[in-house]
Structure formats: C-alpha cells, structure tokens
Short mmCIF file of C-alpha atoms in Angstrom, two decimals:
data_model
loop_
_atom_site.label_atom_id
_atom_site.label_comp_id
_atom_site.label_asym_id
_atom_site.label_seq_id
_atom_site.Cartn_x
_atom_site.Cartn_y
_atom_site.Cartn_z
CA MET A 1 107.76 -11.43 193.42
CA ARG A 2 110.93 -9.56 193.40
CA THR A 3 112.13 -7.11 190.86
CA ARG A 4 115.77 -6.30 189.95
CA PHE A 5 117.48 -4.00 187.29
CA VAL A 6 118.65 -5.17 183.91
CA SER A 7 120.56 -3.26 181.71
CA PRO A 8 118.78 -1.72 178.49
CA THR A 9 121.41 -3.37 176.41
CA ASP A 10 120.63 -6.88 177.77
CA ARG A 11 116.71 -6.29 177.16
CA VAL A 12 117.38 -5.34 173.69
CA LEU A 13 119.78 -8.50 173.26
CA TYR A 14 117.14 -10.70 174.84
CA PHE A 15 114.23 -9.33 172.55
CA LYS A 16 116.29 -9.63 169.54
CA SER A 17 116.66 -13.23 170.21
CA LEU A 18 112.78 -13.78 170.30
CA PRO A 19 111.43 -15.16 166.89
CA LEU A 20 108.35 -12.88 166.81
CA LEU A 21 110.84 -9.58 167.51
CA ARG A 22 114.01 -10.51 165.67
CA THR A 23 112.94 -8.80 162.52
CA LEU A 24 112.19 -5.47 164.15
CA PRO A 25 114.22 -2.37 163.66
CA LEU A 26 116.55 -1.37 166.48
CA GLY A 27 114.29 1.70 167.44
CA GLU A 28 111.45 -0.61 168.02
CA LEU A 29 113.46 -2.83 170.07
CA LEU A 30 115.00 -0.04 172.02
CA ALA A 31 111.49 1.38 172.73
CA LEU A 32 110.17 -1.99 173.91
CA ALA A 33 113.20 -2.47 176.07
CA GLU A 34 112.91 0.86 177.72
CA TYR A 35 109.68 0.06 179.33
CA ALA A 36 110.48 -3.59 180.33
CA GLU A 37 110.99 -4.44 183.80
CA GLU A 38 112.31 -7.82 185.41
CA ALA A 39 110.00 -9.78 187.62
CA GLU A 40 110.42 -13.02 189.42
CA PHE A 41 107.63 -15.63 190.43
CA PRO A 42 107.91 -18.99 192.43
CA ALA A 43 106.41 -22.13 191.03
CA GLY A 44 102.57 -22.17 191.19
CA ALA A 45 102.21 -18.21 190.97
CA GLU A 46 99.67 -16.98 188.65
CA LEU A 47 101.16 -14.87 185.84
CA VAL A 48 97.94 -14.01 184.18
CA ARG A 49 94.35 -13.82 185.97
CA SER A 50 90.95 -13.84 184.54
CA ASP A 51 89.44 -11.59 187.20
CA GLY A 52 90.22 -8.46 185.37
CA PRO A 53 92.01 -6.77 182.58
CA VAL A 54 95.33 -7.98 181.61
CA ARG A 55 97.75 -5.57 183.14
CA PHE A 56 101.08 -6.90 181.70
CA VAL A 57 102.45 -8.80 178.63
CA ARG A 58 105.22 -11.20 180.26
CA TYR A 59 108.26 -12.65 178.23
CA LEU A 60 109.69 -15.51 180.10
CA THR A 61 113.52 -15.27 180.16
CA THR A 62 113.74 -18.52 182.53
CA GLY A 63 111.08 -21.13 183.30
CA THR A 64 107.95 -22.40 181.73
CA ALA A 65 104.13 -21.65 182.38
CA SER A 66 100.83 -23.49 181.87
CA VAL A 67 98.41 -21.32 179.59
CA GLN A 68 94.80 -22.08 180.44
CA TRP A 69 91.90 -20.54 177.98
CA GLY A 70 88.23 -21.35 178.88
CA GLY A 71 89.27 -23.62 181.51
CA VAL A 72 91.36 -25.81 179.02
CA GLU A 73 95.17 -26.13 179.28
CA VAL A 74 96.04 -25.13 175.80
CA ALA A 75 99.99 -24.84 175.80
CA ILE A 76 103.06 -24.92 177.75
CA ARG A 77 104.99 -21.55 177.19
CA ASP A 78 108.60 -20.87 177.62
CA HIS A 79 111.07 -17.93 176.75
CA ARG A 80 110.04 -18.15 172.86
CA ARG A 81 106.62 -16.83 173.29
CA PRO A 82 105.08 -14.23 175.72
CA VAL A 83 102.00 -14.74 178.24
CA GLY A 84 99.16 -12.32 178.36
CA LEU A 85 99.48 -11.16 174.75
CA GLU A 86 96.45 -12.99 173.58
CA GLY A 87 94.37 -11.84 176.58
CA ALA A 88 95.40 -8.25 175.56
CA LEU A 89 94.54 -8.44 172.02
CA ALA A 90 91.43 -10.61 172.12
CA THR A 91 88.16 -8.78 171.39
CA ARG A 92 85.98 -11.57 173.03
CA PRO A 93 85.66 -12.09 176.74
CA MET A 94 87.66 -15.16 177.72
CA GLU A 95 88.37 -17.10 180.99
CA ARG A 96 92.25 -16.86 181.04
CA ARG A 97 94.93 -18.20 183.57
CA VAL A 98 98.65 -18.78 183.25
CA VAL A 99 100.52 -20.43 185.98
CA ALA A 100 104.28 -20.79 186.63
CA LEU A 101 105.20 -24.51 186.54
CA GLU A 102 108.55 -23.77 187.98
CA PRO A 103 110.43 -20.53 189.16
CA CYS A 104 110.05 -18.01 186.48
CA THR A 105 111.93 -14.75 185.44
CA VAL A 106 110.03 -12.49 183.18
CA LEU A 107 110.53 -8.92 181.48
CA ASP A 108 107.05 -7.28 182.01
CA VAL A 109 105.61 -4.75 179.77
CA ARG A 110 102.52 -2.80 180.49
CA THR A 111 99.63 -3.93 178.39
CA GLU A 112 98.89 -0.03 177.48
CA VAL A 113 102.44 0.35 176.45
CA VAL A 114 102.32 -2.62 174.08
CA LEU A 115 99.04 -1.44 172.63
CA ASP A 116 100.58 2.05 172.37
CA MET A 117 103.54 0.61 170.37
CA LEU A 118 101.36 -1.35 168.10
CA GLN A 119 100.12 1.94 167.00
CA ALA A 120 103.37 3.84 166.73
CA TYR A 121 105.36 1.12 165.17
CA PRO A 122 103.73 -0.55 162.22
CA ALA A 123 106.68 -3.05 161.80
CA LEU A 124 105.65 -4.54 165.41
CA ARG A 125 101.86 -4.99 164.16
CA MET A 126 102.88 -6.37 160.88
CA ALA A 127 104.94 -8.94 162.65
CA LEU A 128 102.27 -9.97 165.05
CA ILE A 129 99.73 -10.20 162.34
CA GLN A 130 101.81 -12.32 160.19
CA GLN A 131 102.60 -14.63 163.15
CA TYR A 132 99.15 -15.07 164.24
CA ALA A 133 98.06 -15.67 160.63
CA GLN A 134 100.58 -18.41 160.31
CA ASP A 135 99.47 -19.62 163.86
CA VAL A 136 95.63 -20.05 162.79
CA HIS A 137 96.66 -21.67 159.23
CA GLU A 138 98.85 -24.16 161.16
CA ALA A 139 96.19 -24.83 163.84
CA ARG A 140 93.69 -25.62 160.95
CA GLY A 141 95.93 -28.28 159.71
CA GLY A 142 97.16 -26.09 156.77
CA LEU A 143 93.65 -25.68 155.24
CA PRO A 144 91.39 -22.67 155.22
CA ALA A 145 88.96 -24.17 157.82
CA LEU A 146 88.44 -27.20 160.06
CA PRO A 147 86.13 -29.61 158.17
CA GLU A 148 83.30 -29.27 160.74
CA GLN A 149 83.68 -25.32 160.32
CA GLY A 150 83.38 -25.01 156.65
CA THR A 151 80.22 -24.60 154.76
CA THR A 152 79.27 -25.77 151.26
CA ASP A 153 76.25 -23.46 150.73
CA PRO A 154 77.21 -22.03 147.03
CA GLY A 155 75.18 -18.98 147.84
CA THR A 156 73.04 -16.90 145.13
CA TRP A 157 74.71 -15.98 141.94
CA PRO A 158 75.05 -12.03 141.55
CA ASP A 159 73.64 -11.24 137.96
CA ARG A 160 76.01 -7.89 138.09
CA PRO A 161 79.17 -6.68 139.50
CA LEU A 162 79.08 -6.13 143.18
CA ASP A 163 78.86 -2.27 144.35
CA LEU A 164 80.33 -1.06 147.36
CA VAL A 165 77.11 -1.64 149.37
CA SER A 166 76.89 -5.34 148.36
CA ARG A 167 80.45 -6.07 149.34
CA LEU A 168 79.85 -4.28 152.62
CA ARG A 169 76.56 -6.31 153.33
CA LEU A 170 78.30 -9.53 152.29
CA ILE A 171 81.17 -9.19 154.47
CA TYR A 172 79.55 -7.36 157.48
CA GLU A 173 76.40 -9.71 157.83
CA GLY A 174 77.20 -12.90 159.36
CA ALA A 175 80.83 -13.49 158.44
CA PRO A 176 83.73 -13.69 160.83
CA GLN A 177 84.96 -10.40 159.57
CA ALA A 178 81.69 -8.83 161.21
CA ASP A 179 83.83 -8.28 164.21
CA LEU A 180 85.92 -5.79 162.29
CA ASN A 181 84.87 -2.25 162.85
CA LEU A 182 83.04 -0.47 160.07
CA ASP A 183 85.79 1.73 158.91
CA ALA A 184 88.07 -1.23 158.68
CA ILE A 185 85.48 -3.24 156.74
CA LEU A 186 84.90 -0.18 154.01
CA SER A 187 88.64 0.05 153.66
CA ILE A 188 88.70 -3.67 153.11
CA CYS A 189 85.82 -3.64 150.61
CA ARG A 190 87.29 -0.97 148.45
CA ALA A 191 90.58 -2.89 148.00
CA MET A 192 89.08 -6.11 146.86
CA ARG A 193 88.73 -7.10 143.20
CA GLU A 194 85.86 -9.09 141.76
CA GLU A 195 86.63 -12.26 139.73
CA ARG A 196 84.38 -14.71 137.97
CA VAL A 197 86.00 -18.06 137.11
CA ARG A 198 84.47 -21.23 135.41
CA ALA A 199 84.36 -24.54 137.24
CA GLY A 200 87.68 -26.62 136.97
CA THR A 201 89.69 -23.26 137.31
CA ILE A 202 92.83 -23.94 139.34
CA LEU A 203 93.31 -21.16 141.79
CA TRP A 204 96.73 -22.39 142.91
CA GLU A 205 98.77 -25.31 143.22
CA THR A 206 100.42 -26.84 146.48
CA ASP A 207 103.70 -25.46 147.45
CA THR A 208 103.34 -22.36 145.30
CA PRO A 209 103.98 -18.73 146.61
CA ALA A 210 100.86 -17.15 148.27
CA HIS A 211 100.08 -13.60 147.03
CA HIS A 212 96.60 -13.37 147.51
CA GLY A 213 93.47 -14.66 149.14
CA TYR A 214 89.82 -15.06 148.19
CA LEU A 215 86.28 -14.48 149.66
CA VAL A 216 83.91 -16.66 148.10
CA VAL A 217 80.68 -14.67 146.87
CA ALA A 218 78.78 -17.53 144.96
CA GLY A 219 79.93 -21.18 144.06
CA LYS A 220 82.00 -23.75 145.75
CA VAL A 221 86.09 -23.94 146.03
CA ARG A 222 87.55 -27.53 146.47
CA CYS A 223 90.80 -27.65 148.62
CA GLU A 224 92.95 -30.69 148.28
CA VAL A 225 95.74 -32.20 150.14
CA PRO A 226 96.92 -35.63 149.00
CA GLY A 227 95.80 -38.41 151.11
CA GLN A 228 93.03 -36.37 152.67
CA VAL A 229 89.27 -35.97 152.09
CA PRO A 230 88.83 -32.70 149.94
CA LEU A 231 87.33 -29.62 152.03
CA VAL A 232 84.91 -27.84 149.85
CA LEU A 233 84.04 -24.32 150.91
CA GLY A 234 81.24 -22.00 149.72
CA TYR A 235 79.45 -18.80 150.35
CA ARG A 236 81.31 -16.14 152.73
CA HIS A 237 84.24 -18.40 153.25
CA GLY A 238 87.59 -16.95 153.04
CA ILE A 239 90.32 -18.95 151.32
CA GLY A 240 94.00 -18.46 151.00
CA GLY A 241 94.38 -15.11 152.94
CA ASN A 242 96.39 -16.32 155.78
CA GLU A 243 99.09 -17.90 153.86
CA SER A 244 99.59 -14.70 151.77
CA ILE A 245 99.65 -12.43 154.87
CA ALA A 246 102.10 -14.88 156.86
CA GLY A 247 104.24 -15.04 153.66
CA ILE A 248 104.23 -18.82 153.53
CA ARG A 249 103.70 -21.27 150.57
CA ARG A 250 100.60 -22.87 149.90
CA THR A 251 99.88 -26.13 151.56
CA TYR A 252 96.95 -27.18 149.59
CA ARG A 253 95.42 -27.13 145.99
CA ALA A 254 92.54 -24.92 145.21
CA VAL A 255 90.05 -25.64 142.36
CA ALA A 256 86.77 -24.22 141.53
CA GLU A 257 84.27 -26.86 141.91
CA THR A 258 81.58 -24.87 140.33
CA ASP A 259 81.31 -21.51 138.45
CA CYS A 260 82.72 -18.90 141.17
CA VAL A 261 82.17 -15.29 142.05
CA LEU A 262 85.23 -14.45 144.24
CA LEU A 263 86.59 -11.14 145.67
CA ARG A 264 90.31 -11.18 145.61
CA MET A 265 92.74 -9.37 147.95
CA HIS A 266 96.47 -9.13 146.75
CA GLU A 267 99.00 -9.28 149.86
CA THR A 268 100.62 -6.08 148.97
CA THR A 269 97.18 -4.35 149.17
CA MET A 270 96.38 -5.99 152.67
CA ASN A 271 99.72 -5.44 153.89
CA ALA A 272 99.61 -1.67 152.95
CA LEU A 273 96.20 -1.50 154.98
CA PHE A 274 97.84 -3.04 158.15
CA LEU A 275 100.87 -0.70 157.88
CA HIS A 276 98.98 2.55 157.21
CA ASN A 277 95.78 2.15 158.76
CA PHE A 278 95.87 1.15 162.26
CA GLY A 279 92.21 0.64 162.69
CA VAL A 280 92.11 -2.23 160.23
CA ALA A 281 95.35 -3.68 161.51
CA ARG A 282 94.29 -3.69 165.16
CA ALA A 283 90.73 -5.17 163.98
CA TRP A 284 92.41 -7.76 162.01
CA LEU A 285 94.85 -8.67 164.72
CA GLY A 286 91.83 -9.08 167.17
CA LEU A 287 90.02 -11.31 164.76
CA LEU A 288 93.16 -13.47 164.13
CA VAL A 289 93.72 -13.78 167.92
CA ASP A 290 90.10 -14.79 168.56
CA GLN A 291 90.43 -17.48 166.04
CA TYR A 292 93.67 -18.76 167.31
CA ILE A 293 92.28 -18.98 170.88
CA GLN A 294 89.36 -20.87 169.80
CA LEU A 295 91.29 -23.44 167.67
CA ARG A 296 93.80 -23.91 170.51
CA ILE A 297 90.95 -24.70 172.81
CA HIS A 298 89.34 -27.17 170.16
CA ARG A 299 92.88 -28.86 169.52
CA ALA A 300 93.58 -29.23 173.15
CA GLN A 301 89.92 -30.79 173.84
CA GLU A 302 90.71 -33.23 171.10
CA VAL A 303 94.07 -34.50 172.42
CA GLY A 304 93.03 -34.17 175.98
CA ARG A 305 95.97 -32.26 177.25
CA ALA A 306 98.20 -29.84 175.60
CA SER A 307 101.07 -30.00 177.95
CA THR A 308 103.30 -32.07 175.66
CA GLU A 309 103.27 -29.53 172.86
CA LEU A 310 105.50 -26.55 173.22
CA VAL A 311 103.94 -23.50 171.51
CA VAL A 312 106.55 -21.45 169.90
#
C-alpha cells in the first residue's frame, strides 16, 4: 500500500460528487476531507477484513471491489459507495471481507472519525438514515417485507387506548425494534399516535407522497402491487416507515383488511428525533444496516452471484 497527498480542495470536490454526500453542507464536507488520506491497493488486496473491528471507511476513487458478507458475495462497489461503512454501523457480528478486483485508490477515513462525525453533524446521519431506509425498501421489492418474512397474526384487540407501558412492551418484546436501546424506544413510543380504522379503509394509494408509517397493534393490513399476490401483514409489523423516512413515493397500496389498531409515526416527528436525539438516530441506523445486510445476503443467495449488480 502506498499513500500520497491530495489537496483538501480535491477531497471536498470528490466527496461532493458522491450521491450520499452531495447534499451535505460545506462545513461537513470540509470536516470529512480534513481527515481523509489517500491510499493505493493492488488487485487482490483485502480492503476490509473480518478478523477484527473495521478500522477505516474506504471511499474508492478508482477501481472496483467485491463485497462479501457472511461468506456470500453481495455486491461489486465502485466510487459511488464506500466499503467498510456497513461493518462500522452494524450492531450484529458478521463475517465480512472486501477484496480489490483491480488496482484501487481510496480515501480512508478512520471509523472513529466517521462515528464522531455522525454525532457532531445531524445532516450526515440524516443522509445515511435516508439512504439505508431506501436501500431496505428497494431490497424488499418495494414492499414492507419479503413474503416469507411477514406475519398474518392479527394479535389481540386492546379494549382501551395503549398507555406508555403497553407501547413499550409492544415494541420492545420480540419486534425488530428490540435491537434499539431503551431510551430510543421510549422516545419513539411517546411520539406515536394511536389510530383505529375499519376494515376496507385505504391507508394510502400507490404513487402518493409518503409522510408517515404505521406499526400494527391489532388486525391485518393488505399491501397491493398490480400483478402481484397481495402481502398481508399483521401484529407488530411496521408498514410505510421506510418510504416516509427516505422521502420516496408509495410503491404499493395499503388497505385495512380487518378492523385495525395502528400506531402512527409522522415523518416530521421521526426526522426530528433523528436530528436532535443521537441515541435514537444511531440505534435506528444500526437497525437499518442490519436489515440491509441480511436482505443483500438473501438476494445474493437467490440469484447465485451478485457480481453483475453494481450497488450505488
């Protein structure tokens, strides 16, 4: 490996060109560029190893690299997406390896610097959360879950409005959000609004703006995409949150199949939590990255190899 000096201006211009970073204010870009160092790797070199913590987040300026998670090649990365970032953000242990497919030049930023910047710069963590929310949504085929990962259990109808303890138990016990820390879950519980809807109620139509998501407390919701078998989701399943966080339009129609009790979270409330509560943002980002990793592994195993799919 050989390092050389690249001017801060060139680094800023490079980071500004990346889809994930181009919306960041100049101050954040300057801070990131200040800590970046250039390095070169020959073909076959390991950019990320699984035998310890991820030391660097590496932005490829030239070349491509094979990303392997859980022993499965899940993507080929180029300059549009860094390597090592998922390993630094994930909350679950994972076998990981990134190998240069050709000579690569990278800009290295130490992992602890990236994590410190996530705390110091709300715009950066918001950009990452939005990107991974969109990644998870797309990896699920534009639906709230893969068909085999959904649940049709309607749960038990609560005879009175849910208090904070009931909400905490609902979210914390057995749901994906259980990976969040207690303070984060309490903040989310307080921000949710309970709604009770009749069977047949349209929650939203396809290709409409996404401004909120739901957690199903009781009942079933049917998610419809033309030409596909409807996906029915029930108790403790989240619906619509990733689209609203990512700021993308609805890709399916959601209808209450039965009478439902739902907990609603509006995008402005969730985004405010991410911007002003680092604990919530960091925990949610880790949850999204964990989901994205598992979905990418699942997809790669389905198609055999991911080398023809360039992740951006």
